[in-house]
């Protein structure tokens, strides 16, 4: 995650200037020794470019990168805030969940930290009146959309960088601060993630362990959620995130039927993927109300098609 020192460097360079470590030490008040480490990290992450100037002196400037562009937008639209002083890595992680009102306990559970930790991360935002409290819930104020966009760019970059050290072809399809769903494009990258302890095969490729073996075309998907179980509800949601076409929805419905996944359980999981309308439509179909209208949030198969699919795979 982007550190406060790293953010201070990005802030100091956001005007487009070049600078040496000595220049940045003056601007940020971090020591040159510490800044050399920070510059190495930012260059490796692709956030800075560097070259050698006079006397072989190291000079850096901001790279063309989504995190940099998101910060520039944040800074230009809310220039009255000293963002490097305000934003820690913990605060950025908590910001991810503040697009709508959420309880502290809910955020703490999702991040696997204490409620006290969430309150501490929220504290700088509270002091600047940047939160819209609604009862026991918190959300970012409406004018802080650039902060949410920046937090999300930082988190997505972190996951992308982490997975690409193992699988260079990987693309992040969904993530939050602790979890990531990715696809890979090569056999070598598939093998690398299969061997990695923090990554697990998911999506349609995972259905086989439940007796549903499909012909798989396309790119394999992997899930990383350290110290968390990969549940059938997650697998259904991953399948829908990756492809919401009628055929994939049919397969997701088969898994729900085969494992008798409770609707309430799946809806709770679907909330984090913003799939509640799609899952509700699926359960209406499983209860006999097949909806083929254009207003349906997901592409539902026809009833005869789904019955034939169940017979083909022996799902009662």
XYZ file of C-alpha atoms in Angstrom:
316
model
C 0.000 0.000 0.000
C 1.176 3.530 -0.765
C 2.900 4.920 2.335
C 2.621 8.453 3.701
C 6.169 9.129 2.530
C 5.353 7.805 -0.917
C 2.284 10.014 -1.095
C 4.362 13.007 0.030
C 6.758 12.383 -2.879
C 3.899 12.111 -5.385
C 2.415 15.306 -3.985
C 5.732 17.151 -4.279
C 6.104 16.073 -7.912
C 2.459 16.534 -8.928
C 3.155 19.810 -10.772
C 5.173 17.853 -13.330
C 8.615 18.861 -12.107
C 11.728 16.736 -11.829
C 13.576 16.511 -8.549
C 16.531 14.899 -6.804
C 16.398 13.154 -3.445
C 17.917 16.301 -1.920
C 15.133 18.432 -3.411
C 12.491 16.062 -2.080
C 14.089 15.977 1.364
C 13.631 19.743 1.533
C 10.014 19.513 0.279
C 8.859 16.598 2.413
C 11.117 16.789 5.498
C 11.962 13.079 5.153
C 15.638 12.191 5.262
C 17.506 11.535 2.017
C 18.357 8.034 3.237
C 14.679 7.210 3.715
C 13.750 8.882 0.445
C 16.185 6.718 -1.524
C 14.207 3.688 -0.301
C 10.891 5.343 -1.136
C 12.073 6.331 -4.615
C 13.211 2.768 -5.287
C 9.757 1.489 -4.274
C 7.902 4.042 -6.398
C 10.086 3.429 -9.451
C 9.642 -0.342 -9.110
C 5.872 0.160 -8.766
C 5.796 2.178 -11.979
C 4.697 5.411 -10.293
C 7.967 7.258 -10.969
C 10.359 7.452 -13.904
C 13.997 8.324 -13.362
C 17.113 9.309 -15.275
C 20.603 10.525 -14.482
C 21.355 14.244 -14.711
C 24.558 16.216 -14.293
C 27.272 14.433 -12.307
C 25.222 11.232 -12.638
C 22.695 12.663 -10.184
C 19.458 10.717 -9.887
C 16.390 12.708 -10.997
C 12.787 11.497 -10.822
C 9.409 12.601 -12.140
C 5.909 11.182 -12.045
C 5.042 8.435 -14.522
C 1.873 8.208 -16.587
C -0.024 5.917 -14.221
C -3.651 5.557 -13.009
C -2.666 6.188 -9.368
C -0.817 9.365 -10.337
C -3.704 10.613 -12.481
C -6.215 9.871 -9.710
C -4.088 11.828 -7.238
C -3.756 14.772 -9.586
C -7.536 14.837 -9.962
C -7.969 14.678 -6.198
C -5.470 17.464 -5.672
C -6.899 19.719 -8.377
C -10.519 19.344 -7.280
C -9.818 19.535 -3.549
C -6.656 21.618 -3.448
C -7.382 23.093 -0.008
C -6.539 19.785 1.705
C -3.015 18.656 2.613
C -3.590 15.069 1.505
C -0.174 13.635 2.521
C -0.855 14.697 6.111
C -4.380 13.290 6.068
C -4.096 9.945 4.296
C -2.451 6.864 5.775
C -2.529 3.412 4.217
C -5.207 2.421 6.756
C -7.355 5.440 5.910
C -7.148 4.653 2.194
C -8.269 1.077 2.845
C -11.245 2.231 4.899
C -12.173 4.819 2.241
C -12.754 1.950 -0.179
C -15.922 1.023 1.731
C -17.323 4.529 2.169
C -19.111 4.907 -1.163
C -22.317 4.291 0.794
C -23.188 4.372 4.509
C -21.620 1.447 6.363
C -21.270 0.479 10.012
C -17.850 0.432 11.608
C -18.354 -3.213 12.598
C -19.089 -4.114 8.986
C -15.896 -2.445 7.736
C -13.845 -3.993 10.543
C -15.082 -7.478 9.666
C -14.334 -6.992 5.988
C -10.820 -5.688 6.653
C -10.206 -8.187 9.467
C -9.182 -5.449 11.899
C -10.635 -4.160 15.167
C -13.377 -1.570 15.369
C -10.859 0.647 17.149
C -8.630 0.343 14.091
C -11.461 1.512 11.827
C -12.241 4.452 14.129
C -8.554 5.428 14.137
C -8.436 5.326 10.330
C -11.644 7.380 10.125
C -10.467 9.955 12.641
C -8.632 12.295 10.190
C -11.706 12.350 7.959
C -14.017 13.040 10.909
C -11.883 15.946 12.044
C -12.098 17.509 8.575
C -15.884 16.962 8.376
C -15.424 14.696 5.364
C -17.880 12.038 6.493
C -21.649 11.976 6.260
C -22.788 10.144 9.386
C -26.221 8.553 9.240
C -26.978 7.038 12.615
C -24.165 4.558 13.358
C -23.060 4.497 9.713
C -20.423 6.498 7.825
C -19.903 7.444 4.190
C -17.772 9.953 2.324
C -19.433 13.282 1.653
C -20.842 13.648 -1.855
C -18.100 16.062 -2.960
C -15.351 13.576 -2.081
C -15.766 11.278 -5.074
C -12.141 12.006 -6.129
C -10.918 10.622 -2.784
C -12.861 7.405 -3.309
C -11.459 7.152 -6.853
C -7.905 7.652 -5.564
C -8.304 5.048 -2.807
C -9.602 2.555 -5.336
C -6.802 3.272 -7.782
C -4.226 2.648 -5.046
C -5.829 -0.644 -3.950
C -6.230 -1.906 -7.516
C -2.610 -1.049 -8.257
C -1.459 -2.941 -5.174
C -3.288 -6.108 -6.243
C -2.152 -5.776 -9.862
C 1.476 -5.391 -8.828
C 1.302 -8.301 -6.404
C -0.224 -10.787 -8.828
C 1.972 -9.749 -11.755
C 5.119 -10.661 -9.869
C 3.874 -14.242 -10.292
C 1.692 -14.011 -13.394
C 2.541 -11.141 -15.775
C -0.576 -11.692 -17.910
C -2.984 -11.347 -14.964
C -5.764 -8.780 -15.024
C -7.736 -7.756 -11.928
C -11.458 -8.324 -12.494
C -12.632 -7.379 -9.002
C -10.967 -6.447 -5.740
C -11.299 -4.834 -2.352
C -8.461 -3.961 0.044
C -7.903 -7.596 1.132
C -9.231 -9.693 -1.758
C -8.730 -9.957 -5.495
C -10.284 -11.872 -8.382
C -7.995 -12.134 -11.417
C -7.800 -13.823 -14.797
C -4.656 -15.027 -16.535
C -3.965 -15.558 -20.218
C -1.113 -18.066 -20.386
C -0.545 -21.644 -19.278
C 2.658 -20.642 -17.477
C 0.795 -18.026 -15.435
C -1.962 -20.516 -14.638
C 0.639 -22.941 -13.291
C 2.316 -20.172 -11.281
C -0.889 -19.191 -9.490
C -1.923 -22.811 -8.954
C 1.370 -23.287 -7.093
C 1.089 -20.037 -5.100
C -0.230 -20.463 -1.534
C -2.330 -17.267 -1.543
C -4.177 -17.935 -4.824
C -6.989 -20.405 -5.461
C -8.704 -21.461 -8.650
C -12.288 -20.182 -8.813
C -15.143 -19.634 -11.236
C -16.275 -22.407 -13.560
C -13.024 -24.335 -13.165
C -13.950 -24.866 -9.506
C -17.324 -26.449 -10.261
C -15.711 -29.825 -11.020
C -15.134 -30.556 -7.325
C -18.915 -30.390 -6.869
C -19.578 -32.852 -9.694
C -20.206 -30.263 -12.422
C -17.565 -30.647 -15.111
C -17.825 -28.212 -18.024
C -15.858 -27.698 -21.191
C -13.868 -24.625 -20.209
C -12.981 -22.020 -22.780
C -11.415 -18.697 -21.948
C -9.049 -17.509 -19.279
C -8.756 -19.262 -15.868
C -9.708 -17.228 -12.801
C -8.001 -17.130 -9.406
C -9.024 -15.747 -6.036
C -6.851 -14.355 -3.270
C -8.328 -13.761 0.174
C -5.666 -14.488 2.804
C -6.894 -16.524 5.758
C -10.448 -16.661 4.377
C -12.377 -19.661 3.099
C -13.429 -19.821 -0.549
C -17.136 -20.615 -0.206
C -19.628 -21.886 -2.821
C -21.370 -18.498 -2.521
C -18.095 -16.796 -3.484
C -17.655 -19.135 -6.442
C -21.154 -18.299 -7.709
C -20.431 -14.578 -7.390
C -17.065 -14.915 -9.117
C -18.729 -16.718 -12.004
C -21.225 -13.877 -12.410
C -18.576 -11.145 -12.085
C -16.481 -12.776 -14.801
C -19.332 -13.394 -17.253
C -23.020 -12.582 -16.849
C -24.113 -14.173 -20.134
C -27.009 -16.622 -20.192
C -24.809 -19.746 -20.377
C -22.653 -18.781 -17.382
C -25.734 -17.730 -15.411
C -27.199 -21.153 -16.150
C -24.088 -22.822 -14.739
C -24.252 -20.644 -11.621
C -27.880 -21.686 -11.186
C -26.845 -25.340 -11.471
C -24.338 -24.939 -8.643
C -26.930 -23.216 -6.462
C -29.343 -26.085 -7.072
C -26.715 -28.835 -6.672
C -25.478 -27.480 -3.323
C -28.817 -26.038 -2.191
C -27.167 -22.684 -1.455
C -29.407 -20.661 0.823
C -30.676 -17.420 -0.724
C -29.908 -15.336 2.346
C -26.338 -16.636 2.450
C -25.752 -15.889 -1.209
C -27.354 -12.449 -0.955
C -25.033 -11.528 1.925
C -22.033 -12.498 -0.193
C -23.454 -10.830 -3.321
C -23.665 -7.478 -1.535
C -19.871 -7.104 -1.627
C -19.824 -7.738 -5.370
C -22.828 -5.461 -6.021
C -24.683 -8.470 -7.400
C -27.806 -8.370 -5.212
C -30.230 -7.601 -8.116
C -28.703 -10.364 -10.258
C -28.876 -12.938 -7.435
C -32.462 -11.947 -6.589
C -33.439 -12.477 -10.255
C -31.725 -15.880 -10.261
C -33.639 -17.053 -7.194
C -36.918 -15.858 -8.682
C -36.156 -18.066 -11.690
C -35.216 -21.019 -9.488
C -38.586 -20.587 -7.802
C -40.342 -20.784 -11.182
C -40.567 -17.096 -12.169
C -38.310 -17.056 -15.230
C -37.793 -13.451 -16.340
C -36.699 -12.866 -19.920
C -37.559 -9.166 -19.954
C -35.099 -6.488 -20.999
C -35.288 -5.043 -17.485
C -33.790 -8.161 -15.902
C -30.413 -7.320 -14.266
C -28.894 -10.536 -15.580
C -29.365 -12.748 -18.636
C -31.629 -15.564 -17.413
C -32.006 -18.733 -19.526
C -35.461 -19.835 -20.577
C -37.164 -22.393 -18.378
C -36.917 -25.205 -21.011
C -33.210 -24.473 -21.496
C -32.499 -24.658 -17.791
C -34.544 -27.848 -17.315
C -32.614 -29.468 -20.168
C -29.316 -28.365 -18.621
C -30.279 -29.834 -15.248
C -31.133 -33.144 -16.901
C -27.846 -33.129 -18.801
C -25.819 -32.750 -15.590
C -28.055 -34.827 -13.346
C -29.058 -31.992 -11.031
C -32.371 -32.610 -9.351
